[in-house]
Coordinates of C-alpha atoms in Angstrom, one line a residue:
X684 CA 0.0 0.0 0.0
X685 CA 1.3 3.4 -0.8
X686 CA 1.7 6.0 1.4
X687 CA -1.3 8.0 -0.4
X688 CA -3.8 4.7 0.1
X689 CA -2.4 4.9 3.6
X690 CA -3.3 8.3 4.5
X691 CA -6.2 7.9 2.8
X692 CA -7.5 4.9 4.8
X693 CA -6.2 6.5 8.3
X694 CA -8.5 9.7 7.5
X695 CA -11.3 7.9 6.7
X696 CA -10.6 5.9 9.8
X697 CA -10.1 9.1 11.8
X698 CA -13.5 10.3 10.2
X699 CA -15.2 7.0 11.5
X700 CA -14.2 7.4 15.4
X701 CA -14.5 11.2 15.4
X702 CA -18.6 10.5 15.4
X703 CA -18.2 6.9 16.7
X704 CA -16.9 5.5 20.0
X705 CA -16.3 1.7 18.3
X706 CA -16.0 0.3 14.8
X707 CA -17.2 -3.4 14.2
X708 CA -17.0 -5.1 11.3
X709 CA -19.2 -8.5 10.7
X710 CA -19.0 -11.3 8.4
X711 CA -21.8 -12.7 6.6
X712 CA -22.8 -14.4 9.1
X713 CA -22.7 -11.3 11.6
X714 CA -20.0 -12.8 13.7
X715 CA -17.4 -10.0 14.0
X716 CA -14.3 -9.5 12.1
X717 CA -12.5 -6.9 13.7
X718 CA -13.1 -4.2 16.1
X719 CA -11.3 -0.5 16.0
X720 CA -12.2 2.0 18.9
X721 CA -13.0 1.5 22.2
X722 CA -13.2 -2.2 22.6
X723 CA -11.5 -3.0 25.4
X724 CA -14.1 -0.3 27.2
X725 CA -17.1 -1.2 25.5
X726 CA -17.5 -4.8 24.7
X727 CA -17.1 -6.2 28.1
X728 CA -12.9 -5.9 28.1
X729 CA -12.4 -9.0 25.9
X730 CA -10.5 -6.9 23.5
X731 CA -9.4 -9.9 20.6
X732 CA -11.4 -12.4 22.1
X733 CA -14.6 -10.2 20.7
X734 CA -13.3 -11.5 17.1
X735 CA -15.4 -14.5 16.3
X736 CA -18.5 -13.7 18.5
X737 CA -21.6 -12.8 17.0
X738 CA -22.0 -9.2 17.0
X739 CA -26.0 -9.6 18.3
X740 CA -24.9 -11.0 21.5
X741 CA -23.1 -7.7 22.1
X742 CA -26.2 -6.4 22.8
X743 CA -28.9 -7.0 25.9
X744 CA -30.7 -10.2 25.1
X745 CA -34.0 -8.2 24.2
X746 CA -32.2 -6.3 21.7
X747 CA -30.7 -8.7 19.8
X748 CA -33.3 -9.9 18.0
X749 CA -33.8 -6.4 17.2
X750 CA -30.1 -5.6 16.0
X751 CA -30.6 -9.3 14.2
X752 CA -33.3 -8.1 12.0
X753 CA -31.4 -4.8 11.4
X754 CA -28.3 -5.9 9.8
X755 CA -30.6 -8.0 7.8
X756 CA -32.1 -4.9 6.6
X757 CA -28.5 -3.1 5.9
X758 CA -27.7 -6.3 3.9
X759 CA -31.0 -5.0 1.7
X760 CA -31.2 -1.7 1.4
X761 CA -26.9 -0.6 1.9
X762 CA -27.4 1.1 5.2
X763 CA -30.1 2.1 7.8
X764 CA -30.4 5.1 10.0
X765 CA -29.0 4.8 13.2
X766 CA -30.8 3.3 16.2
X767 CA -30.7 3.1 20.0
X768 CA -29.7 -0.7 21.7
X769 CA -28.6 -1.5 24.8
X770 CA -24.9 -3.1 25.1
X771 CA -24.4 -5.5 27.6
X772 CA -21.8 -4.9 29.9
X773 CA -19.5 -7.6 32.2
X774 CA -20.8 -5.2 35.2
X775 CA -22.8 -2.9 36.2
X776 CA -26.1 -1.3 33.8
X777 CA -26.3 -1.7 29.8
X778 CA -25.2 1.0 28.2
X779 CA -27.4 2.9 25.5
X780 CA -25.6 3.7 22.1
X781 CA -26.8 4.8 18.3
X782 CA -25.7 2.2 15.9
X783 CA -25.5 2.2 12.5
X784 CA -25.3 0.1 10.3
X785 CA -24.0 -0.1 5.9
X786 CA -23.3 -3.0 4.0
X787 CA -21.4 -2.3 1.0
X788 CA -21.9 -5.5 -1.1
X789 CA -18.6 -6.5 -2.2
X790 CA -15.4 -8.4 -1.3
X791 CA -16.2 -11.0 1.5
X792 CA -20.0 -9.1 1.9
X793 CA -19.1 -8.0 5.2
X794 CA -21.3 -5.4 7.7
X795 CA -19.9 -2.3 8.6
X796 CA -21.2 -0.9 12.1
X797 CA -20.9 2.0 14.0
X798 CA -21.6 2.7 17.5
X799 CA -21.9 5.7 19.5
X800 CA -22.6 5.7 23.7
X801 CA -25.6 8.2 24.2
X802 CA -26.7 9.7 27.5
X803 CA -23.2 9.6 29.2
X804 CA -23.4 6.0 28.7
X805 CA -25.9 5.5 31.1
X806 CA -29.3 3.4 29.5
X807 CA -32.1 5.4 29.7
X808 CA -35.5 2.8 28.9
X809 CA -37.7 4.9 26.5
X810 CA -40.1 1.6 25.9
X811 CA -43.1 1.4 27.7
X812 CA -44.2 -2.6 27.0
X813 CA -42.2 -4.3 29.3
X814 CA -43.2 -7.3 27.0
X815 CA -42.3 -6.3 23.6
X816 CA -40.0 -3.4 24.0
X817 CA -42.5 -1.0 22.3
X818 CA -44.3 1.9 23.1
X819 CA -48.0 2.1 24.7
X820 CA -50.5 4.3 23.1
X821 CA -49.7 7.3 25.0
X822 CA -46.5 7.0 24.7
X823 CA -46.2 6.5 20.9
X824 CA -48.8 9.8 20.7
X825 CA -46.8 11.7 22.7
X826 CA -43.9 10.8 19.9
X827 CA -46.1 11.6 17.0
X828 CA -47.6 14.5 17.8
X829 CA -43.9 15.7 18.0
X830 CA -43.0 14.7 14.5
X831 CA -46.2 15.4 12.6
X832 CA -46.7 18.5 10.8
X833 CA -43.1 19.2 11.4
X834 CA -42.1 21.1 7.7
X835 CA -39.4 19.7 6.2
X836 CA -37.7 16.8 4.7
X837 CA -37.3 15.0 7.7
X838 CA -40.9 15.2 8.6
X839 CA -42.9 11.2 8.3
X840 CA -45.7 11.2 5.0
X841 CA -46.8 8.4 6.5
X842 CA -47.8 6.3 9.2
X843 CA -48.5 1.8 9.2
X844 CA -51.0 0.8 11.5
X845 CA -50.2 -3.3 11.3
X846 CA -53.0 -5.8 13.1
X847 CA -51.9 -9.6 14.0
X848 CA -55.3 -11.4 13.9
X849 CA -55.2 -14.5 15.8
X850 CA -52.7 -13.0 18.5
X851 CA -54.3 -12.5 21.3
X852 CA -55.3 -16.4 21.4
X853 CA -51.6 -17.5 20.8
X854 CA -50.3 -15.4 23.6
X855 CA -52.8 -17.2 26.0
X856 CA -51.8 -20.9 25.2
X857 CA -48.1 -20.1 25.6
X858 CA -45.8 -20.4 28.4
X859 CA -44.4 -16.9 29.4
X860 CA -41.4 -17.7 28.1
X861 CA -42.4 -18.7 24.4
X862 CA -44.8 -15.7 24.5
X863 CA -42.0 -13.5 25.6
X864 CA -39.9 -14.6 22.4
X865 CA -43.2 -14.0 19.9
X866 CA -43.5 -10.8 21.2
X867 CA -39.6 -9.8 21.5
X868 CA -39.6 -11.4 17.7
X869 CA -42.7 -8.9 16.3
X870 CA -41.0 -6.1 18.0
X871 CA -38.1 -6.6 16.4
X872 CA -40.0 -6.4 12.7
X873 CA -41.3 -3.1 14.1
X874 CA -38.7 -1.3 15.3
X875 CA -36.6 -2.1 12.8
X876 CA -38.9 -0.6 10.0
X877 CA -38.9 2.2 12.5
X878 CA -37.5 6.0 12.5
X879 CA -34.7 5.1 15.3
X880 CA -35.6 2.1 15.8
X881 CA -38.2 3.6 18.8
X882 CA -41.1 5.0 16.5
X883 CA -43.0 1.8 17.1
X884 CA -45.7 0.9 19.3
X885 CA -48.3 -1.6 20.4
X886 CA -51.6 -0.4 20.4
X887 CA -53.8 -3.0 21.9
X888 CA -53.4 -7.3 21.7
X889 CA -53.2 -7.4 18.0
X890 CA -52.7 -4.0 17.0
X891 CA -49.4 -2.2 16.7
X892 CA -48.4 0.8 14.0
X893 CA -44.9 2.8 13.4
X894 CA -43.5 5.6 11.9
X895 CA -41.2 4.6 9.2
X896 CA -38.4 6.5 7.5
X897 CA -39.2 9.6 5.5
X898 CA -36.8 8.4 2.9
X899 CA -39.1 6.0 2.0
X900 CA -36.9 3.2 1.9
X901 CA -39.7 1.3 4.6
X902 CA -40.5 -2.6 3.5
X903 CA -43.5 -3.6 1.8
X904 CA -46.4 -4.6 3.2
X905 CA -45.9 -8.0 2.5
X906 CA -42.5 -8.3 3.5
X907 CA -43.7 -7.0 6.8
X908 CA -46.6 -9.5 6.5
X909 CA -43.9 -12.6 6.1
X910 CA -41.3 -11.2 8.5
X911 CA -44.4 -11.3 11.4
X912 CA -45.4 -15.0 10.3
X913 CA -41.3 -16.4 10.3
X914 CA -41.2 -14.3 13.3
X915 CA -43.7 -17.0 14.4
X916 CA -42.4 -19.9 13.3
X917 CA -39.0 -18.4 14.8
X918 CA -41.0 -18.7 18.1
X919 CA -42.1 -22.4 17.5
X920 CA -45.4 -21.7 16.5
X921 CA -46.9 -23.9 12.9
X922 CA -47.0 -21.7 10.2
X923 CA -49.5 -19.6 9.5
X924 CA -50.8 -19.5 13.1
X925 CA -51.3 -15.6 12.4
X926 CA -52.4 -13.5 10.0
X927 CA -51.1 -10.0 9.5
X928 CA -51.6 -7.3 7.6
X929 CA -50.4 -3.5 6.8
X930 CA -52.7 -0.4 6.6
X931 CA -51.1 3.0 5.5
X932 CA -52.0 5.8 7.1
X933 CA -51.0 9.0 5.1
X934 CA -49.8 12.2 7.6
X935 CA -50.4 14.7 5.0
X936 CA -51.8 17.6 7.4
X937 CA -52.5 20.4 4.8
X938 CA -54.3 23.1 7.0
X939 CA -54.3 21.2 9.9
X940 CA -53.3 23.1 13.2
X941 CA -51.2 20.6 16.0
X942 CA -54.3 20.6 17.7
X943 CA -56.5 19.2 14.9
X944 CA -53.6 17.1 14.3
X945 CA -53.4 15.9 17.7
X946 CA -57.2 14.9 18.0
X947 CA -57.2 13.5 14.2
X948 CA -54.5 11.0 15.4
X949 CA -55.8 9.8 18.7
X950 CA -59.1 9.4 17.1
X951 CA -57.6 7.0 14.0
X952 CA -55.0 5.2 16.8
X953 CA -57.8 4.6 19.1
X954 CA -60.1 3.5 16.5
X955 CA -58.1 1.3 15.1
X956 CA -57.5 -0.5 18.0
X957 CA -61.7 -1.7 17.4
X958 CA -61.2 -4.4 14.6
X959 CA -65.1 -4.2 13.3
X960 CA -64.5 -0.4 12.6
X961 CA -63.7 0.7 9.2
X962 CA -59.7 1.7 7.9
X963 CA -58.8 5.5 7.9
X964 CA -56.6 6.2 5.3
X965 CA -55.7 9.8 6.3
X966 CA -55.5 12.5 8.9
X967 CA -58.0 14.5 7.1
X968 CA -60.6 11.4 7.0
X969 CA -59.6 10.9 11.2
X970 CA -60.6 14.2 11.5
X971 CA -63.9 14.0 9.9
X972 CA -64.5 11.1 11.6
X973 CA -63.5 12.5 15.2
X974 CA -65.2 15.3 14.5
X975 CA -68.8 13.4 14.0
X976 CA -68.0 11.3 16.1
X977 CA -67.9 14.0 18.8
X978 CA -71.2 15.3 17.8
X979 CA -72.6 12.3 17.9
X980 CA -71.1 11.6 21.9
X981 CA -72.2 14.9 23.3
X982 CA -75.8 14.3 22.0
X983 CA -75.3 11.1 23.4
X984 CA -74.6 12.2 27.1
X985 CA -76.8 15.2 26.2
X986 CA -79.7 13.2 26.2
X987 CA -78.7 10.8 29.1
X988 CA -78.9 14.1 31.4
X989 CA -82.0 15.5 29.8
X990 CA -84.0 12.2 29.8
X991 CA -82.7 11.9 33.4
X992 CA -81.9 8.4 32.3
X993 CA -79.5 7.8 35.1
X994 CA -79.5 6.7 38.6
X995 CA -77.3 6.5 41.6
X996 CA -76.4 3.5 43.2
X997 CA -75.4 3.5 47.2
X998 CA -72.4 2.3 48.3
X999 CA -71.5 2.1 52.4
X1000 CA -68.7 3.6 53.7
X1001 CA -68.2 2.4 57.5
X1002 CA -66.6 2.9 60.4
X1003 CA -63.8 0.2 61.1
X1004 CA -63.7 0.4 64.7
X1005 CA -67.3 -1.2 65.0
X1006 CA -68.2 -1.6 61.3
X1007 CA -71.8 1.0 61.4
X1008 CA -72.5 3.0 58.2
X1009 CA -71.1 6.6 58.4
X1010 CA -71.9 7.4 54.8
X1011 CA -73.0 6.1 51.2
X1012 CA -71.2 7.0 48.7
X1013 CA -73.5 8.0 45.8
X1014 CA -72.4 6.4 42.2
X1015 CA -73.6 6.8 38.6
X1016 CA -75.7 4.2 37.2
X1017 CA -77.2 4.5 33.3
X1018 CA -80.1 3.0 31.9
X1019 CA -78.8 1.7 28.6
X1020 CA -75.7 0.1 30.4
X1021 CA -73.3 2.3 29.6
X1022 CA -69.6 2.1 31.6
X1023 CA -70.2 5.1 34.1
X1024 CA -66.3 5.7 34.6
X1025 CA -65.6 6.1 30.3
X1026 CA -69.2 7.9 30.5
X1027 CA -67.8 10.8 33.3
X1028 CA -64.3 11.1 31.5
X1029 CA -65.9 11.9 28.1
X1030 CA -67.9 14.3 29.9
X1031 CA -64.9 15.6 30.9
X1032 CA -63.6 16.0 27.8
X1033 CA -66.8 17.5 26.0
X1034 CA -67.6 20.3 28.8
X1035 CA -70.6 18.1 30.1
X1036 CA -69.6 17.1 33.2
X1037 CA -70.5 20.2 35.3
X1038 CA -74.3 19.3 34.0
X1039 CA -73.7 15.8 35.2
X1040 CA -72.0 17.1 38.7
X1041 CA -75.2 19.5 39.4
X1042 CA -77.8 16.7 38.4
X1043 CA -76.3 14.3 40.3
X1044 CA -76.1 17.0 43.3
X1045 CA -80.2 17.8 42.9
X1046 CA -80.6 14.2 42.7
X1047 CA -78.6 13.4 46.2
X1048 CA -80.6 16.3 47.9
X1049 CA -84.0 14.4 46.8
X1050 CA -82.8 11.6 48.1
X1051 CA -81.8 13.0 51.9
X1052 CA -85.0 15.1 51.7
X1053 CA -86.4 11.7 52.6
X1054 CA -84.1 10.3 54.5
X1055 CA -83.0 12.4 57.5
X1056 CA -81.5 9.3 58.9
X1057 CA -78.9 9.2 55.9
X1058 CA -75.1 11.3 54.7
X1059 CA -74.6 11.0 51.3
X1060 CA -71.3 12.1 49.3
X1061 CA -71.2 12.9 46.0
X1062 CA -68.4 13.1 43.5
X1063 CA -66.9 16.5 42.2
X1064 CA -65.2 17.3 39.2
X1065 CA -62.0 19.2 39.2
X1066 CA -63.0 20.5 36.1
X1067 CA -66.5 21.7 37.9
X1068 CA -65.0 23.8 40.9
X1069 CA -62.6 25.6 38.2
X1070 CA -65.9 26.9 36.4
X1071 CA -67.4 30.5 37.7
X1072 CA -70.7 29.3 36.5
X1073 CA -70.9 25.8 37.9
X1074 CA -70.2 27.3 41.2
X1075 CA -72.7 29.8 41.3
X1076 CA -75.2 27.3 40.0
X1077 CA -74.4 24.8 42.8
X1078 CA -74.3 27.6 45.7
X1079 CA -78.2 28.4 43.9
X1080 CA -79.2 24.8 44.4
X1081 CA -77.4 24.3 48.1
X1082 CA -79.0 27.8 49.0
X1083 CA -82.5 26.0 48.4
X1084 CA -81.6 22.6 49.9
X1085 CA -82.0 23.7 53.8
X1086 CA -81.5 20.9 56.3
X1087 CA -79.5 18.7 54.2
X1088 CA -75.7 20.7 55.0
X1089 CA -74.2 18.1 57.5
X1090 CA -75.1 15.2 55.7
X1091 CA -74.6 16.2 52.3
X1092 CA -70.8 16.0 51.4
X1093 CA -68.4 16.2 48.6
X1094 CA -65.5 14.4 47.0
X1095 CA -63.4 15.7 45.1
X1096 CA -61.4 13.5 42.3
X1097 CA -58.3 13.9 40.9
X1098 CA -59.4 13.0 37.0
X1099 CA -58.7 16.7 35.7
X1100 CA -55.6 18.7 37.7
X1101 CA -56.8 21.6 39.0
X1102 CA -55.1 24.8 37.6
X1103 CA -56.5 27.9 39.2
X1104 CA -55.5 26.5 43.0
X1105 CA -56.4 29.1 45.0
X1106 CA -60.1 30.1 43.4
X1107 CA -61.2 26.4 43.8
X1108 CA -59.6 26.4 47.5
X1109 CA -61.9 29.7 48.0
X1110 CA -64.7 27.5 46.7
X1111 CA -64.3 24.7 49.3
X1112 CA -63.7 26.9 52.1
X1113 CA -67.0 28.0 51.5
X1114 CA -68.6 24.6 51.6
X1115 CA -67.0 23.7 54.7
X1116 CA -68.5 27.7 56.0
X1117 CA -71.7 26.5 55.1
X1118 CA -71.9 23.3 56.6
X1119 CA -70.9 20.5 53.7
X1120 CA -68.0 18.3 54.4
X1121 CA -65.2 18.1 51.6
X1122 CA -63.2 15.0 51.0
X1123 CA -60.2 14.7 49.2
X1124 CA -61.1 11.9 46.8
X1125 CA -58.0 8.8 44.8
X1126 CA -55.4 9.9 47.0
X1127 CA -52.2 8.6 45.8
X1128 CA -53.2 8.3 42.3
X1129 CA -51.2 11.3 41.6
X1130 CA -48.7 13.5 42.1
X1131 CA -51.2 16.2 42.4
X1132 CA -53.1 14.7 45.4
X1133 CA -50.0 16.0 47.8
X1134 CA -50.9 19.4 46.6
X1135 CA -54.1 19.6 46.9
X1136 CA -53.3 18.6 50.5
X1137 CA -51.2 21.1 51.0
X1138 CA -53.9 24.0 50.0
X1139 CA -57.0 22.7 50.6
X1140 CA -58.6 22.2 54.0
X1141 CA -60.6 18.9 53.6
X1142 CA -62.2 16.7 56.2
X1143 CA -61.6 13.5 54.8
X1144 CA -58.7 11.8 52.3
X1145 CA -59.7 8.7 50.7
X1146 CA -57.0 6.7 49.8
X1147 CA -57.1 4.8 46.1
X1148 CA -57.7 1.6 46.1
X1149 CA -54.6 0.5 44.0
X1150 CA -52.5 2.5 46.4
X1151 CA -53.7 0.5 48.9
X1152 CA -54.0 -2.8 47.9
X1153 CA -49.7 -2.2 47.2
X1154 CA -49.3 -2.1 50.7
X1155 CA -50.5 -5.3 51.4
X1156 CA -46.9 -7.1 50.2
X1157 CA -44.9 -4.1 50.2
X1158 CA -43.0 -2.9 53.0
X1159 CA -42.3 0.5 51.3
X1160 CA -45.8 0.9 50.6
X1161 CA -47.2 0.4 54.2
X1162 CA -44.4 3.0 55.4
X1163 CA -46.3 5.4 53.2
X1164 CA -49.6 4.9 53.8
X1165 CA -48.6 4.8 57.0
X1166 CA -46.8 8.7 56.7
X1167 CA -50.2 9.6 54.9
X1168 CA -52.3 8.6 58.3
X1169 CA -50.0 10.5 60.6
X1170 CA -50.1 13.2 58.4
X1171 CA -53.7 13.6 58.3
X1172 CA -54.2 13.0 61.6
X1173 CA -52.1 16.0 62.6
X1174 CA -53.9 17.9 60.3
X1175 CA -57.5 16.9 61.7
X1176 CA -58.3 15.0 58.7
X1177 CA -59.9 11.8 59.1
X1178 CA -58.9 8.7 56.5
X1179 CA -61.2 6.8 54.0
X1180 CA -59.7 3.4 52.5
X1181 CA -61.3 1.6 49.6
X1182 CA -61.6 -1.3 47.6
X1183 CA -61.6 -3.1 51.1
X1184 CA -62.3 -7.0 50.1
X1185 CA -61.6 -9.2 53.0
X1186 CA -60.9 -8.7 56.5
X1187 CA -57.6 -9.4 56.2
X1188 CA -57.4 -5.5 54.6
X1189 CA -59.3 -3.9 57.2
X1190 CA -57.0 -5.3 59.7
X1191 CA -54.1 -3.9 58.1
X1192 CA -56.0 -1.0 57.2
X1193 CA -56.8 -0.3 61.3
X1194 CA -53.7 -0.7 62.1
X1195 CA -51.7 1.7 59.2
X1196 CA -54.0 4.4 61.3
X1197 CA -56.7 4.5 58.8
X1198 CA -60.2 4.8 60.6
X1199 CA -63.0 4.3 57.7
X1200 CA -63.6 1.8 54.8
X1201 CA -65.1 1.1 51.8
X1202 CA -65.3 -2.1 49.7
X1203 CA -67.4 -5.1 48.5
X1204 CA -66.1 -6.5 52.3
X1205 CA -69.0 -3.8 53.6
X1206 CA -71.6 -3.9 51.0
X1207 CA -71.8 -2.9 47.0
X1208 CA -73.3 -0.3 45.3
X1209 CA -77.0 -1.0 45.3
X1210 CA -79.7 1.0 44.2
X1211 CA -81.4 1.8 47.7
X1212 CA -80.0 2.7 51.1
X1213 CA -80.9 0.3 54.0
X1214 CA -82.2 1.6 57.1
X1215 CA -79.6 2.0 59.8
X1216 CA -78.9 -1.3 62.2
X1217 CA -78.7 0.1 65.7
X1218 CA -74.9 -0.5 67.0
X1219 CA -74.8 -3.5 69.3
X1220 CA -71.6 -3.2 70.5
X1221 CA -71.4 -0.5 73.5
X1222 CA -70.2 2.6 72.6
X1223 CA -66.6 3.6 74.7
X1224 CA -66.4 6.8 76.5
X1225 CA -66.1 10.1 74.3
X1226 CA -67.6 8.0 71.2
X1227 CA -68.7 10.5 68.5
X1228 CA -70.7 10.2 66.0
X1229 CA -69.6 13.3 63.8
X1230 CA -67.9 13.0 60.7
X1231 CA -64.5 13.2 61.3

C-alpha cells in the first residue's frame, strides 16, 4: 500500500471514530471480524477475544433480535439510520448507544457498524411494554404529535397501522417464556422498520403501528406480512398460526393546526385498535370522523342528562372500629348500560360534566329530603369547581336545599388537575363555611393529590384503592400509607380506605392508622340505602358520631 492509500485509509478511519466511540465489522454471518475504537471499554474488556463472536450478543438479550433483524435490513437496502440498543456490559447497567449500520456488497459481503454511547453512557429505557419493548398508546402519541406536521424533509408522509389477527389467542396458550420470544420477535420487525428504531408501538393485543423513514426506503407490506409469520415460526409456533396485515396511514396535514392534528390521530389510533370499525386512510378522514363522532357523543350524554336516564347507586362507607355505616357514597348508574367511569371522562372531555355534577347534586338532595337518617357524598369534578358558572349554580341549588348541610358532602377527584388552586380552594372553604364536608377523593393516584393537600382544607382523604392494595406485600408501601395517616391525623383530617375486600385488609388498614372503609367486604353499590342497624356493640367513652 502506498503512502497516499495509507493516509487515505487513516482519514477515513479518523473520520469514522471522530462520530463513533467503536467500529465493528461482521462477516456474513454477523459474527465479528475486527473491532477498531474502544473495545477493550465497550465490549465487556475481551478486547481480541470479541473476534469471532456474533455481533448480536453484544447487545442485551432483548435487543438482539432487534439488532438481528437490522443488519438484515443493511444487507438489503446498503445502510439504515442509526438506532438506539442497549450493550451488555460484564458489570454494572447496559449502556445505550446509536448504531449504525452499511453493508457495501462487495469483497467478503461484510457489515460495517458504528456505535456511539448516548446519555453519558448511562441506559435510559424509553419503551413502555415491558413485554415487547415497544411503546404504549400514550406513549407512541406523545412521539407523534412531535413529528407530525413538522415542515421539512425529515418530517414522516406516512404512518402503518399493522394488526396480528389471531394473536391475542396465541399469547394465551403459551408459556411466558415462548410468549415473551413472539413478542420480542414482532417487535423486532417493528422497530426495525422504524424511525430510530423507537417509533413503534403496540396499540392493543393485536394492533401495533410505526412511523417509518421519511426516505421511503420502509418494507412492503408484504414483506412485513412474512417477516411477522417467520417471526412465528421463529418462536415455535406452525405456520400460518397468524395473520397479518399493513394499513397505510398518510400524515399529510395540509391546513391542519397541531391541535386538529393531535385529536385527528388519537381518534384514527384509538379506532383502530376496534377491529369491526372501518380503515382511515388519512389525517383528514380521522378528522372528519373524530369530529362526527364528537357530535354524535355529546348528544349522546346530552340526552342521558336530559332524559334523566340515570340513577345512583349507594355504596357504604363504615366505620372500622365497629363496622356501622357513616356514609354512602352516591355512584352513577345508566339505563342503557353504559360504563359510568368512560361515560364521566368523556364528559370531561366535552364540557358536560358540570351538568352531570349539578344533576347528580339535585338528585342526592332528593334523596336526603327523605331520609333524615342518611349522609350521602357525592363526587366532584376538578374541572367543575374551576368553572365560575358551575359554582354559582351549585351555591343556587345548596341555598334552596335547607336541612340537608351536614349530611350532604363532597369528593373531590383527581381525574382533571386543578389549575387555578387558590379560586377552587376559595370555593371549598366556602362549603365547609356553610356546613358540607369536603373530602379529598384517589389519594395517591397522583402527584397532584399532595398538593391539593397542601392548599386545601378537607375533612376526609380517601385513599385509592390501587394504592392501597400495594401495601398489602410491600413494606415500602405500608411505610407510606402509614406517613399519609400520621399526616392527616395532625392535620385533623380523618382517613377513608377503599376497595376493602376481605378482613384481612381492614385489619391492616386499622392498624396503618386508617379509621374508615369502603369495599365489597361492607356492601356494594345497590340502588337503595338500607335503614340503619342500631350498633350493638357499646359505645366507649367520648364515642362521636360526627364525621371526622
Amino acid at each position: 500500500m502506498t503512502d497516499d492509500l495509507k493516509t487515505q485509509r487513516d482519514r477515513y478511519i479518523a473520520f469514522s471514530l471522530a462520530a463513533a466511540d467503536l467500529l465493528i465489522e461482521a462477516d456474513s454471518d454477523f459474527r465479528i471480524v475486527r473491532t477498531i475504537g474502544a473495545t477493550q471499554a465497550l465490549l465487556s474488556g475481551l478486547g481480541e477475544g470479541v473476534v469471532g463472536r456474533e455481533v448480536c450478543d453484544i447487545f442485551i438479550p432483548m435487543d438482539r433480535a432487534f439488532a438481528r433483524h437490522l443488519f438484515n435490513r443493511a444487507k438489503t437496502i446498503g445502510r439504515i439510520e442509526p438506532c438506539g440498543l442497549n450493550l451488555q456490559q460484564a458489570e454494572g447497567p447496559p449502556l445505550l448507544v446509536n448504531m449504525g449500520a452499511c453493508y457495501l456488497g462487495t469483497g467478503e459481503g461484510s457489515t460495517f457498524i458504528s456505535l456511539t454511547v448516548l446519555s453519558d453512557g448511562v441506559v435510559v429505557q424509553t419503551t413502555a411494554d415491558g413485554q415487547s419493548g415497544l411503546l404504549d398508546l400514550d406513549s407512541y402519541l406523545s412521539f407523534a404529535k412531535r413529528k407530525i406536521g413538522v415542515k421539512g424533509e425529515t418530517a414522516p408522509k406516512d404512518m402503518k397501522l399493522v394488526r396480528v389477527a389471531g394473536l391475542s389467542q396465541v399469547m394465551r396458550n403459551l408459556p411466558p417464556a415462548q410468549s415473551d420470544l413472539l413478542m420480542g420477535e414482532i417487535s423486532s420487525v417493528l422497530r426495525a422498520q422504524a424511525v430510530g428504531g423507537s417509533a413503534a408501538a403496540r396499540l392493543s393485543d393485536e394492533a401495533f403501528s410505526y412511523i417509518p423513514s421519511a426516505k421511503g426506503e420502509g418494507a412492503s407490506p408484504e414483506v412485513i406480512s412474512r417477516d411477522i409469520r417467520a417471526a412465528a415460526v421463529a418462536a415455535g409456533l406452525p405456520e400460518n398460526s397468524l395473520s397479518p396485515s399493513v394499513l397505510n396511514l398518510e400524515l399529510s396535514t395540509g391546513n391542519l393546526d397541531q391541535d386538529s392534528i393531535a385529536k385527528a390521530l388519537q381518534y384514527v389510533l384509538t379506532d383502530f385498535c376496534r377491529p369491526e370499525r372501518s380503515p382511515i386512510s388519512s389525517l383528514a378522514q380521522g378528522l372528519k370522523s373524530a369530529m362526527a363522532e364528537t357530535v354524535q357523543h355529546f348528544d349522546s350524554i346530552r340526552a342521558l342528562i336530559d332524559g334523566d336516564k340515570y340513577t345512583l347507586f349507594y355504596q357504604p362507607v363504615v366505620r372500622l372500629s365497629d363496622r356501622t355505616t357513616h356514609h354512602y357514597e352516591a355512584l352513577l348508574r345508566f339505563a342503557d348500560g353504559r360504563a359510568p367511569f368512560d361515560t364521566i371522562r368523556l364528559s370531561e372531555q366535552l364540557g358536560l360534566v358540570q351538568d352531570f355534577d349539578l344533576a347528580v347534586a339535585k338528585k342526592a338532595i332528593e334523596t336526603l329530603t327523605k331520609r333524615s337518617d342518611t349522609t350521602i357524598a357525592i363526587n366532584l369534578s376538578g374541572l367543575s369547581i374551576q368553572n365560575d358558572v358551575f359554582r354559582e349554580h351549585l351555591r343556587q341549588l345548596l341555598g334552596g336545599a335547607g336541612g340537608v348541610g351536614q349530611r350532604l358532602m363532597f369528593e373531590l377527584t383527581e381525574s382533571n388537575a386543578i389549575e387555578d388552586i387558590e379560586a377552587a380552594a376559595t370555593f371549598l372553604r366556602w362549603l365547609r363555611r356553610t356546613g358540607y364536608r369536603v373530602c379529598l377523593d384517589d389519594f395517591g393516584a397522583g402527584a397532584a393529590t399532595y398538593t391539593y393537600l397542601r392548599h386545601f382544607d378537607v375533612d376526609f382523604v380517601k385513599i385509592d384503592g390501587p394504592f392501597l392494595k400495594e401495601a398489602r406485600d410491600n413494606p415500602r408501601q405500608r411505610a407510606l400509607v402509614r406517613s399519609v395517616s400520621h399526616l392527616c391525623r395532625d392535620l385533623h383530617t380523618e382517613v377513608v380506605a377503599e376497595m376493602i375486600e376481605d378482613d384481612a385488609m381492614a385489619a391492616l388498614c386499622q392498624e396503618m392508622g386508617i379509621g374508615y372503609g369502603q369495599g365489597y367486604l361492607f356492601g356494594k353499590p345497590k340502588p337503595q340505602i338500607d335503614t340503619p342497624k342500631p350498633l350493638v356493640v357499646g359505645k366507649r367513652k367520648g364515642f362521636s358520631e360526627s364525621w371526622g
